[in-house]
């Protein structure tokens, strides 16, 4: 009788077992790339294999059957077109205002304030890694970086006001480089650099990726997290850049625009890149990102850069040679960006496609 049971199961239960195996959700060991047709097998470079059949086309059809209300806003291409309209409108408005006010350089300033972020995002995303994350999602994160810069600026103003109220320091004079006691310049410069600018701004970049609803949810690959973190950082940097460049709206703003394009914007991109790398590595190791472990290096780099610039400006009356600190500060964005790019090149292939990413997304 023991020999008859396997035959009975093999004849009558075989089809049921096969049906269960087909419908049962399981993690795919084969590297895949999500496309409009479904999850398609990917090659070693993370590109979809030409002519390959979708692995789970039924899930894509079920997803498309849902209304737009069931989608994340980052998966709706309306946000992509809205973004490009806003960018084009801003540049056109800059040229129109410059023509009306007889300051034609305003149009060029509008372009210079946006183009650094566009170039960096092209290198990080469009050039080689377009399949790592959807373009509307990248644009969405960029826009949230722009929006997040507004409450972040108010928080920084509040912290500065509270510091001035508690200490009695003339913080405005320190920021403008006017003569103030050395102790006032040093203490306020370090406070403003590390606890106001670096802590607030880098925490915002971390929040956008880790805590924001669309941050790491359903990302195709681990490198996609790096792209999203960089996009959010560049969104913040773009609005900040516009504020600095158009601060006085004079022809001298070209110098500010060029210096920020070469230093400040790359620094923001580099710290966002480092944050994304730390978060991606933690998730690939199946652990939750720890805030201080992710943020300590970006805060150190950002705070040191701002602190050296503020000290070189505030102490120039005491010793003209102190302005050489500004030269040291200029090296920090170069180091930060090269460090971030080097870490990306050192990433193993599974960060771009492979079984490890399927475990990450499961």
Short mmCIF file of N, CA and C in Angstrom, two decimals, residues 92-270:
data_model
loop_
_atom_site.label_atom_id
_atom_site.label_comp_id
_atom_site.label_asym_id
_atom_site.label_seq_id
_atom_site.Cartn_x
_atom_site.Cartn_y
_atom_site.Cartn_z
N UNK A 92 12.60 81.24 -19.67
CA UNK A 92 11.97 82.25 -20.53
C UNK A 92 11.64 83.52 -19.73
N UNK A 93 11.13 83.32 -18.50
CA UNK A 93 10.81 84.47 -17.65
C UNK A 93 12.05 85.28 -17.33
N UNK A 94 13.18 84.59 -17.09
CA UNK A 94 14.44 85.30 -16.80
C UNK A 94 14.84 86.19 -17.96
N UNK A 95 14.71 85.66 -19.18
CA UNK A 95 15.07 86.47 -20.35
C UNK A 95 14.09 87.64 -20.52
N UNK A 96 12.80 87.40 -20.29
CA UNK A 96 11.82 88.48 -20.45
C UNK A 96 12.05 89.58 -19.43
N UNK A 97 12.25 89.20 -18.18
CA UNK A 97 12.49 90.20 -17.13
C UNK A 97 13.78 90.97 -17.44
N UNK A 98 14.81 90.26 -17.89
CA UNK A 98 16.05 90.93 -18.25
C UNK A 98 15.87 91.93 -19.38
N UNK A 99 15.03 91.58 -20.37
CA UNK A 99 14.79 92.49 -21.49
C UNK A 99 13.99 93.70 -21.03
N UNK A 100 12.98 93.50 -20.18
CA UNK A 100 12.14 94.61 -19.73
C UNK A 100 12.92 95.55 -18.83
N UNK A 101 13.72 95.01 -17.93
CA UNK A 101 14.47 95.83 -16.97
C UNK A 101 15.82 96.30 -17.51
N UNK A 102 16.09 95.99 -18.78
CA UNK A 102 17.35 96.37 -19.42
C UNK A 102 18.55 95.76 -18.71
N UNK A 103 18.37 94.54 -18.22
CA UNK A 103 19.47 93.77 -17.64
C UNK A 103 19.50 92.42 -18.34
N UNK A 104 20.04 92.39 -19.55
CA UNK A 104 19.96 91.16 -20.36
C UNK A 104 20.68 89.97 -19.77
N UNK A 105 21.57 90.21 -18.81
CA UNK A 105 22.31 89.09 -18.23
C UNK A 105 21.43 88.19 -17.35
N UNK A 106 20.23 88.64 -17.01
CA UNK A 106 19.37 87.83 -16.16
C UNK A 106 19.00 86.50 -16.84
N UNK A 107 18.82 86.52 -18.14
CA UNK A 107 18.52 85.29 -18.85
C UNK A 107 19.66 84.29 -18.75
N UNK A 108 20.89 84.81 -18.92
CA UNK A 108 22.05 83.92 -18.79
C UNK A 108 22.19 83.40 -17.37
N UNK A 109 21.87 84.23 -16.38
CA UNK A 109 21.92 83.78 -14.99
C UNK A 109 20.91 82.67 -14.73
N UNK A 110 19.73 82.80 -15.37
CA UNK A 110 18.73 81.75 -15.22
C UNK A 110 19.23 80.41 -15.72
N UNK A 111 19.94 80.44 -16.86
CA UNK A 111 20.50 79.21 -17.41
C UNK A 111 21.63 78.68 -16.51
N UNK A 112 22.51 79.58 -16.07
CA UNK A 112 23.65 79.17 -15.25
C UNK A 112 23.23 78.60 -13.90
N UNK A 113 22.09 79.04 -13.38
CA UNK A 113 21.64 78.56 -12.08
C UNK A 113 21.07 77.15 -12.14
N UNK A 114 20.68 76.70 -13.35
CA UNK A 114 20.06 75.38 -13.50
C UNK A 114 20.99 74.36 -14.14
N UNK A 115 21.84 74.82 -15.05
CA UNK A 115 22.61 73.88 -15.86
C UNK A 115 23.60 73.02 -15.08
N UNK A 116 24.21 73.48 -13.96
CA UNK A 116 25.12 72.58 -13.23
C UNK A 116 24.44 71.30 -12.77
N UNK A 117 23.24 71.41 -12.21
CA UNK A 117 22.52 70.22 -11.75
C UNK A 117 22.15 69.33 -12.93
N UNK A 118 21.78 69.92 -14.05
CA UNK A 118 21.40 69.12 -15.23
C UNK A 118 22.59 68.31 -15.74
N UNK A 119 23.78 68.92 -15.75
CA UNK A 119 24.98 68.22 -16.23
C UNK A 119 25.32 67.05 -15.32
N UNK A 120 25.30 67.28 -14.01
CA UNK A 120 25.65 66.21 -13.07
C UNK A 120 24.63 65.08 -13.14
N UNK A 121 23.35 65.44 -13.22
CA UNK A 121 22.32 64.40 -13.29
C UNK A 121 22.42 63.61 -14.60
N UNK A 122 22.84 64.27 -15.66
CA UNK A 122 23.06 63.56 -16.92
C UNK A 122 24.17 62.52 -16.77
N UNK A 123 25.25 62.91 -16.10
CA UNK A 123 26.38 61.98 -15.92
C UNK A 123 25.99 60.81 -15.03
N UNK A 124 25.27 61.11 -13.93
CA UNK A 124 24.92 60.07 -12.96
C UNK A 124 23.83 59.15 -13.49
N UNK A 125 22.89 59.69 -14.26
CA UNK A 125 21.72 58.90 -14.65
C UNK A 125 21.62 58.65 -16.15
N UNK A 126 21.45 59.70 -16.93
CA UNK A 126 21.10 59.53 -18.34
C UNK A 126 22.20 58.86 -19.15
N UNK A 127 23.44 59.13 -18.84
CA UNK A 127 24.53 58.66 -19.69
C UNK A 127 24.66 57.14 -19.72
N UNK A 128 24.61 56.51 -18.54
CA UNK A 128 24.89 55.07 -18.50
C UNK A 128 23.85 54.24 -17.76
N UNK A 129 23.01 54.86 -16.94
CA UNK A 129 22.20 54.07 -16.01
C UNK A 129 20.72 54.42 -16.10
N UNK A 130 20.21 54.60 -17.30
CA UNK A 130 18.80 54.97 -17.45
C UNK A 130 17.85 53.86 -17.03
N UNK A 131 18.32 52.61 -17.06
CA UNK A 131 17.44 51.49 -16.72
C UNK A 131 17.38 51.23 -15.22
N UNK A 132 18.16 51.94 -14.43
CA UNK A 132 18.22 51.64 -13.00
C UNK A 132 16.99 52.16 -12.26
N UNK A 133 16.38 53.23 -12.75
CA UNK A 133 15.21 53.80 -12.11
C UNK A 133 14.47 54.63 -13.16
N UNK A 134 13.15 54.73 -13.03
CA UNK A 134 12.34 55.43 -14.03
C UNK A 134 12.63 56.93 -14.00
N UNK A 135 12.65 57.55 -15.20
CA UNK A 135 12.90 58.98 -15.31
C UNK A 135 11.87 59.82 -14.55
N UNK A 136 10.56 59.53 -14.65
CA UNK A 136 9.61 60.32 -13.85
C UNK A 136 9.90 60.28 -12.36
N UNK A 137 10.41 59.16 -11.90
CA UNK A 137 10.72 59.04 -10.48
C UNK A 137 11.92 59.90 -10.11
N UNK A 138 12.91 59.97 -11.00
CA UNK A 138 14.08 60.82 -10.76
C UNK A 138 13.65 62.29 -10.71
N UNK A 139 12.82 62.68 -11.67
CA UNK A 139 12.33 64.06 -11.71
C UNK A 139 11.49 64.36 -10.48
N UNK A 140 10.69 63.40 -10.05
CA UNK A 140 9.87 63.59 -8.85
C UNK A 140 10.73 63.85 -7.63
N UNK A 141 11.80 63.07 -7.47
CA UNK A 141 12.70 63.27 -6.33
C UNK A 141 13.42 64.61 -6.43
N UNK A 142 13.80 65.00 -7.65
CA UNK A 142 14.42 66.31 -7.85
C UNK A 142 13.47 67.42 -7.40
N UNK A 143 12.21 67.31 -7.79
CA UNK A 143 11.22 68.33 -7.42
C UNK A 143 11.01 68.38 -5.91
N UNK A 144 10.99 67.22 -5.26
CA UNK A 144 10.84 67.23 -3.81
C UNK A 144 12.07 67.81 -3.12
N UNK A 145 13.23 67.68 -3.74
CA UNK A 145 14.40 68.36 -3.22
C UNK A 145 14.26 69.87 -3.29
N UNK A 146 13.68 70.35 -4.40
CA UNK A 146 13.42 71.79 -4.54
C UNK A 146 12.43 72.25 -3.48
N UNK A 147 11.34 71.50 -3.32
CA UNK A 147 10.31 71.88 -2.35
C UNK A 147 10.86 71.81 -0.93
N UNK A 148 11.64 70.78 -0.64
CA UNK A 148 12.20 70.63 0.71
C UNK A 148 13.16 71.73 1.09
N UNK A 149 13.74 72.40 0.09
CA UNK A 149 14.67 73.49 0.39
C UNK A 149 13.98 74.67 1.07
N UNK A 150 12.68 74.83 0.84
CA UNK A 150 11.96 75.98 1.40
C UNK A 150 11.80 75.86 2.92
N UNK A 151 11.20 74.77 3.47
CA UNK A 151 11.15 74.66 4.93
C UNK A 151 12.53 74.55 5.56
N UNK A 152 13.48 73.97 4.83
CA UNK A 152 14.85 73.88 5.36
C UNK A 152 15.45 75.27 5.54
N UNK A 153 15.19 76.17 4.59
CA UNK A 153 15.69 77.54 4.71
C UNK A 153 15.06 78.26 5.90
N UNK A 154 13.76 78.06 6.12
CA UNK A 154 13.10 78.67 7.27
C UNK A 154 13.67 78.12 8.58
N UNK A 155 13.96 76.83 8.62
CA UNK A 155 14.55 76.25 9.83
C UNK A 155 15.94 76.82 10.09
N UNK A 156 16.72 77.01 9.04
CA UNK A 156 18.05 77.59 9.21
C UNK A 156 17.95 79.03 9.70
N UNK A 157 17.01 79.79 9.17
CA UNK A 157 16.81 81.17 9.66
C UNK A 157 16.41 81.18 11.12
N UNK A 158 15.54 80.24 11.51
CA UNK A 158 15.11 80.16 12.90
C UNK A 158 16.28 79.83 13.83
N UNK A 159 17.11 78.88 13.45
CA UNK A 159 18.27 78.52 14.27
C UNK A 159 19.25 79.69 14.37
N UNK A 160 19.44 80.41 13.27
CA UNK A 160 20.33 81.57 13.29
C UNK A 160 19.78 82.66 14.21
N UNK A 161 18.48 82.91 14.12
CA UNK A 161 17.86 83.91 14.98
C UNK A 161 17.98 83.52 16.45
N UNK A 162 17.73 82.26 16.76
CA UNK A 162 17.82 81.81 18.15
C UNK A 162 19.24 81.91 18.67
N UNK A 163 20.23 81.63 17.82
CA UNK A 163 21.64 81.75 18.23
C UNK A 163 21.98 83.21 18.52
N UNK A 164 21.56 84.12 17.63
CA UNK A 164 21.84 85.54 17.83
C UNK A 164 21.14 86.05 19.08
N UNK A 165 19.92 85.58 19.33
CA UNK A 165 19.19 86.02 20.52
C UNK A 165 19.83 85.50 21.80
N UNK A 166 20.32 84.28 21.77
CA UNK A 166 20.91 83.68 22.98
C UNK A 166 22.30 84.22 23.28
N UNK A 167 23.07 84.56 22.25
CA UNK A 167 24.46 84.98 22.47
C UNK A 167 24.66 86.49 22.34
N UNK A 168 23.76 87.17 21.65
CA UNK A 168 23.95 88.60 21.42
C UNK A 168 24.92 88.92 20.30
N UNK A 169 25.36 87.90 19.55
CA UNK A 169 26.29 88.13 18.45
C UNK A 169 25.57 88.80 17.28
N UNK A 170 26.32 89.62 16.55
CA UNK A 170 25.79 90.21 15.32
C UNK A 170 26.10 89.25 14.17
N UNK A 171 25.22 88.32 13.97
CA UNK A 171 25.49 87.27 12.97
C UNK A 171 25.52 87.83 11.54
N UNK A 172 24.76 88.90 11.30
CA UNK A 172 24.73 89.48 9.96
C UNK A 172 26.10 90.04 9.59
N UNK A 173 26.75 90.69 10.55
CA UNK A 173 28.09 91.22 10.27
C UNK A 173 29.09 90.10 9.98
N UNK A 174 28.96 89.00 10.72
CA UNK A 174 29.87 87.89 10.47
C UNK A 174 29.67 87.32 9.07
N UNK A 175 28.42 87.17 8.66
CA UNK A 175 28.13 86.63 7.34
C UNK A 175 28.60 87.57 6.23
N UNK A 176 28.55 88.89 6.49
CA UNK A 176 28.96 89.86 5.47
C UNK A 176 30.45 90.13 5.49
N UNK A 177 31.18 89.56 6.45
CA UNK A 177 32.62 89.77 6.52
C UNK A 177 33.01 91.07 7.18
N UNK A 178 32.09 91.70 7.91
CA UNK A 178 32.43 92.93 8.63
C UNK A 178 33.24 92.59 9.88
N UNK A 179 33.92 93.61 10.42
CA UNK A 179 34.79 93.37 11.57
C UNK A 179 33.96 93.04 12.81
N UNK A 180 34.27 91.92 13.43
CA UNK A 180 33.66 91.47 14.66
C UNK A 180 34.73 90.80 15.51
N UNK A 181 34.52 90.66 16.83
CA UNK A 181 35.50 89.96 17.65
C UNK A 181 35.81 88.58 17.11
N UNK A 182 37.07 88.17 17.25
CA UNK A 182 37.51 86.90 16.68
C UNK A 182 36.70 85.74 17.25
N UNK A 183 36.45 85.77 18.56
CA UNK A 183 35.69 84.69 19.19
C UNK A 183 34.29 84.59 18.61
N UNK A 184 33.67 85.74 18.33
CA UNK A 184 32.33 85.73 17.75
C UNK A 184 32.36 85.10 16.36
N UNK A 185 33.38 85.47 15.58
CA UNK A 185 33.48 84.94 14.21
C UNK A 185 33.68 83.43 14.22
N UNK A 186 34.58 82.96 15.08
CA UNK A 186 34.90 81.53 15.10
C UNK A 186 33.71 80.71 15.58
N UNK A 187 33.11 81.12 16.70
CA UNK A 187 32.01 80.34 17.28
C UNK A 187 30.81 80.32 16.34
N UNK A 188 30.44 81.49 15.81
CA UNK A 188 29.26 81.51 14.94
C UNK A 188 29.54 80.79 13.62
N UNK A 189 30.73 80.92 13.07
CA UNK A 189 31.04 80.25 11.81
C UNK A 189 30.93 78.74 11.95
N UNK A 190 31.45 78.19 13.04
CA UNK A 190 31.37 76.75 13.25
C UNK A 190 29.93 76.31 13.50
N UNK A 191 29.19 77.11 14.29
CA UNK A 191 27.79 76.77 14.55
C UNK A 191 26.98 76.80 13.27
N UNK A 192 27.14 77.87 12.49
CA UNK A 192 26.35 78.01 11.26
C UNK A 192 26.73 76.94 10.24
N UNK A 193 28.02 76.59 10.18
CA UNK A 193 28.48 75.64 9.17
C UNK A 193 28.02 74.22 9.46
N UNK A 194 28.19 73.79 10.73
CA UNK A 194 27.93 72.38 11.05
C UNK A 194 26.50 72.14 11.54
N UNK A 195 26.00 73.00 12.40
CA UNK A 195 24.70 72.74 13.03
C UNK A 195 23.52 73.38 12.30
N UNK A 196 23.79 74.38 11.49
CA UNK A 196 22.71 75.02 10.73
C UNK A 196 22.69 74.47 9.30
N UNK A 197 23.73 74.77 8.55
CA UNK A 197 23.72 74.39 7.13
C UNK A 197 23.88 72.88 6.93
N UNK A 198 24.98 72.32 7.42
CA UNK A 198 25.29 70.91 7.13
C UNK A 198 24.25 69.96 7.74
N UNK A 199 23.93 70.14 9.02
CA UNK A 199 23.01 69.21 9.68
C UNK A 199 21.62 69.27 9.06
N UNK A 200 21.09 70.47 8.85
CA UNK A 200 19.74 70.61 8.29
C UNK A 200 19.67 70.10 6.86
N UNK A 201 20.62 70.49 6.03
CA UNK A 201 20.53 70.17 4.62
C UNK A 201 20.82 68.70 4.35
N UNK A 202 21.80 68.12 5.02
CA UNK A 202 22.09 66.71 4.81
C UNK A 202 21.00 65.83 5.40
N UNK A 203 20.38 66.26 6.49
CA UNK A 203 19.26 65.50 7.06
C UNK A 203 18.08 65.50 6.11
N UNK A 204 17.86 66.61 5.41
CA UNK A 204 16.79 66.66 4.42
C UNK A 204 17.03 65.64 3.32
N UNK A 205 18.26 65.55 2.83
CA UNK A 205 18.58 64.58 1.77
C UNK A 205 18.35 63.15 2.26
N UNK A 206 18.72 62.89 3.49
CA UNK A 206 18.51 61.57 4.07
C UNK A 206 17.02 61.26 4.20
N UNK A 207 16.26 62.24 4.64
CA UNK A 207 14.81 62.05 4.81
C UNK A 207 14.13 61.76 3.49
N UNK A 208 14.53 62.44 2.43
CA UNK A 208 13.90 62.25 1.13
C UNK A 208 14.03 60.81 0.66
N UNK A 209 15.14 60.17 0.98
CA UNK A 209 15.38 58.81 0.49
C UNK A 209 14.82 57.75 1.44
N UNK A 210 15.01 57.95 2.75
CA UNK A 210 14.66 56.90 3.72
C UNK A 210 13.23 57.02 4.21
N UNK A 211 12.81 58.22 4.57
CA UNK A 211 11.52 58.40 5.20
C UNK A 211 10.40 58.78 4.24
N UNK A 212 10.77 59.38 3.10
CA UNK A 212 9.75 59.84 2.17
C UNK A 212 9.03 58.64 1.56
N UNK A 213 7.71 58.71 1.37
CA UNK A 213 6.95 57.53 0.90
C UNK A 213 7.48 56.90 -0.37
N UNK A 214 7.97 57.73 -1.31
CA UNK A 214 8.45 57.18 -2.58
C UNK A 214 9.95 56.98 -2.61
N UNK A 215 10.62 57.06 -1.47
CA UNK A 215 12.07 57.00 -1.44
C UNK A 215 12.65 55.71 -1.98
N UNK A 216 12.68 54.66 -1.18
CA UNK A 216 13.28 53.39 -1.60
C UNK A 216 12.23 52.37 -2.01
N UNK A 217 10.98 52.76 -2.13
CA UNK A 217 9.91 51.82 -2.44
C UNK A 217 9.95 51.40 -3.90
N UNK A 218 10.02 50.08 -4.13
CA UNK A 218 9.97 49.51 -5.48
C UNK A 218 11.06 50.06 -6.40
N UNK A 219 12.26 50.28 -5.87
CA UNK A 219 13.37 50.71 -6.71
C UNK A 219 13.89 49.50 -7.47
N UNK A 220 14.23 49.68 -8.73
CA UNK A 220 14.64 48.54 -9.56
C UNK A 220 15.92 47.91 -9.05
N UNK A 221 16.93 48.72 -8.76
CA UNK A 221 18.23 48.21 -8.32
C UNK A 221 18.75 49.05 -7.18
N UNK A 222 19.80 48.55 -6.54
CA UNK A 222 20.40 49.29 -5.43
C UNK A 222 21.01 50.61 -5.93
N UNK A 223 21.58 50.58 -7.13
CA UNK A 223 22.13 51.83 -7.66
C UNK A 223 21.04 52.86 -7.91
N UNK A 224 19.83 52.41 -8.16
CA UNK A 224 18.73 53.36 -8.32
C UNK A 224 18.55 54.24 -7.10
N UNK A 225 18.84 53.70 -5.91
CA UNK A 225 18.76 54.50 -4.68
C UNK A 225 19.80 55.62 -4.71
N UNK A 226 20.99 55.32 -5.24
CA UNK A 226 22.04 56.34 -5.36
C UNK A 226 21.58 57.45 -6.31
N UNK A 227 20.95 57.06 -7.42
CA UNK A 227 20.46 58.05 -8.39
C UNK A 227 19.40 58.94 -7.74
N UNK A 228 18.47 58.35 -7.01
CA UNK A 228 17.40 59.13 -6.38
C UNK A 228 17.97 60.07 -5.32
N UNK A 229 18.92 59.60 -4.52
CA UNK A 229 19.53 60.47 -3.50
C UNK A 229 20.25 61.64 -4.15
N UNK A 230 20.94 61.39 -5.24
CA UNK A 230 21.64 62.46 -5.95
C UNK A 230 20.65 63.45 -6.56
N UNK A 231 19.55 62.94 -7.11
CA UNK A 231 18.53 63.82 -7.71
C UNK A 231 17.91 64.72 -6.65
N UNK A 232 17.59 64.17 -5.48
CA UNK A 232 17.04 65.00 -4.41
C UNK A 232 18.01 66.07 -3.95
N UNK A 233 19.30 65.70 -3.84
CA UNK A 233 20.31 66.68 -3.43
C UNK A 233 20.46 67.78 -4.48
N UNK A 234 20.40 67.41 -5.75
CA UNK A 234 20.53 68.41 -6.81
C UNK A 234 19.30 69.32 -6.89
N UNK A 235 18.13 68.79 -6.54
CA UNK A 235 16.95 69.65 -6.48
C UNK A 235 17.12 70.73 -5.42
N UNK A 236 17.60 70.32 -4.24
CA UNK A 236 17.87 71.30 -3.19
C UNK A 236 18.92 72.31 -3.65
N UNK A 237 20.01 71.80 -4.25
CA UNK A 237 21.09 72.69 -4.67
C UNK A 237 20.64 73.68 -5.73
N UNK A 238 19.71 73.27 -6.60
CA UNK A 238 19.25 74.17 -7.66
C UNK A 238 18.51 75.37 -7.10
N UNK A 239 17.57 75.12 -6.16
CA UNK A 239 16.84 76.25 -5.60
C UNK A 239 17.77 77.14 -4.78
N UNK A 240 18.67 76.56 -4.03
CA UNK A 240 19.65 77.34 -3.28
C UNK A 240 20.51 78.16 -4.23
N UNK A 241 20.89 77.57 -5.34
CA UNK A 241 21.71 78.24 -6.33
C UNK A 241 20.98 79.44 -6.92
N UNK A 242 19.71 79.25 -7.24
CA UNK A 242 18.91 80.36 -7.78
C UNK A 242 18.86 81.52 -6.79
N UNK A 243 18.69 81.19 -5.50
CA UNK A 243 18.65 82.24 -4.47
C UNK A 243 19.92 83.04 -4.40
N UNK A 244 21.07 82.36 -4.44
CA UNK A 244 22.36 83.06 -4.36
C UNK A 244 22.65 83.85 -5.63
N UNK A 245 22.38 83.25 -6.79
CA UNK A 245 22.72 83.89 -8.06
C UNK A 245 21.90 85.15 -8.28
N UNK A 246 20.62 85.13 -7.92
CA UNK A 246 19.74 86.28 -8.14
C UNK A 246 19.64 87.18 -6.90
N UNK A 247 20.59 87.04 -5.99
CA UNK A 247 20.52 87.81 -4.75
C UNK A 247 20.61 89.32 -5.00
N UNK A 248 21.51 89.72 -5.89
CA UNK A 248 21.61 91.15 -6.18
C UNK A 248 21.26 91.47 -7.63
N UNK A 249 21.12 90.44 -8.48
CA UNK A 249 20.69 90.60 -9.88
C UNK A 249 21.58 91.57 -10.66
N UNK A 250 22.83 91.66 -10.29
CA UNK A 250 23.76 92.51 -11.02
C UNK A 250 24.67 91.65 -11.89
N UNK A 251 25.45 92.34 -12.73
CA UNK A 251 26.35 91.58 -13.61
C UNK A 251 27.41 90.84 -12.82
N UNK A 252 27.70 91.27 -11.59
CA UNK A 252 28.69 90.57 -10.77
C UNK A 252 28.21 89.20 -10.33
N UNK A 253 26.92 88.93 -10.51
CA UNK A 253 26.38 87.62 -10.14
C UNK A 253 26.93 86.51 -11.01
N UNK A 254 27.54 86.85 -12.15
CA UNK A 254 28.13 85.83 -12.98
C UNK A 254 29.25 85.11 -12.24
N UNK A 255 30.03 85.87 -11.48
CA UNK A 255 31.11 85.24 -10.71
C UNK A 255 30.55 84.27 -9.68
N UNK A 256 29.46 84.70 -9.02
CA UNK A 256 28.81 83.82 -8.04
C UNK A 256 28.28 82.56 -8.71
N UNK A 257 27.65 82.74 -9.87
CA UNK A 257 27.07 81.60 -10.59
C UNK A 257 28.15 80.61 -11.00
N UNK A 258 29.27 81.12 -11.49
CA UNK A 258 30.34 80.23 -11.95
C UNK A 258 30.98 79.51 -10.77
N UNK A 259 31.25 80.24 -9.67
CA UNK A 259 31.86 79.62 -8.50
C UNK A 259 30.95 78.55 -7.90
N UNK A 260 29.67 78.82 -7.83
CA UNK A 260 28.75 77.83 -7.27
C UNK A 260 28.58 76.64 -8.21
N UNK A 261 28.65 76.89 -9.50
CA UNK A 261 28.55 75.78 -10.46
C UNK A 261 29.74 74.84 -10.34
N UNK A 262 30.90 75.38 -9.98
CA UNK A 262 32.10 74.56 -9.87
C UNK A 262 32.30 73.96 -8.49
N UNK A 263 31.68 74.55 -7.45
CA UNK A 263 31.98 74.12 -6.09
C UNK A 263 30.74 73.67 -5.32
N UNK A 264 29.79 74.60 -5.09
CA UNK A 264 28.67 74.30 -4.19
C UNK A 264 27.76 73.21 -4.74
N UNK A 265 27.37 73.31 -6.00
CA UNK A 265 26.46 72.31 -6.57
C UNK A 265 27.12 70.93 -6.62
N UNK A 266 28.38 70.80 -7.07
CA UNK A 266 29.02 69.47 -7.01
C UNK A 266 29.14 68.93 -5.59
N UNK A 267 29.34 69.81 -4.60
CA UNK A 267 29.41 69.33 -3.21
C UNK A 267 28.08 68.75 -2.77
N UNK A 268 26.97 69.43 -3.09
CA UNK A 268 25.65 68.90 -2.75
C UNK A 268 25.41 67.57 -3.45
N UNK A 269 25.80 67.48 -4.71
CA UNK A 269 25.63 66.23 -5.44
C UNK A 269 26.46 65.11 -4.82
N UNK A 270 27.69 65.44 -4.40
CA UNK A 270 28.57 64.43 -3.82
C UNK A 270 28.04 63.92 -2.50
#
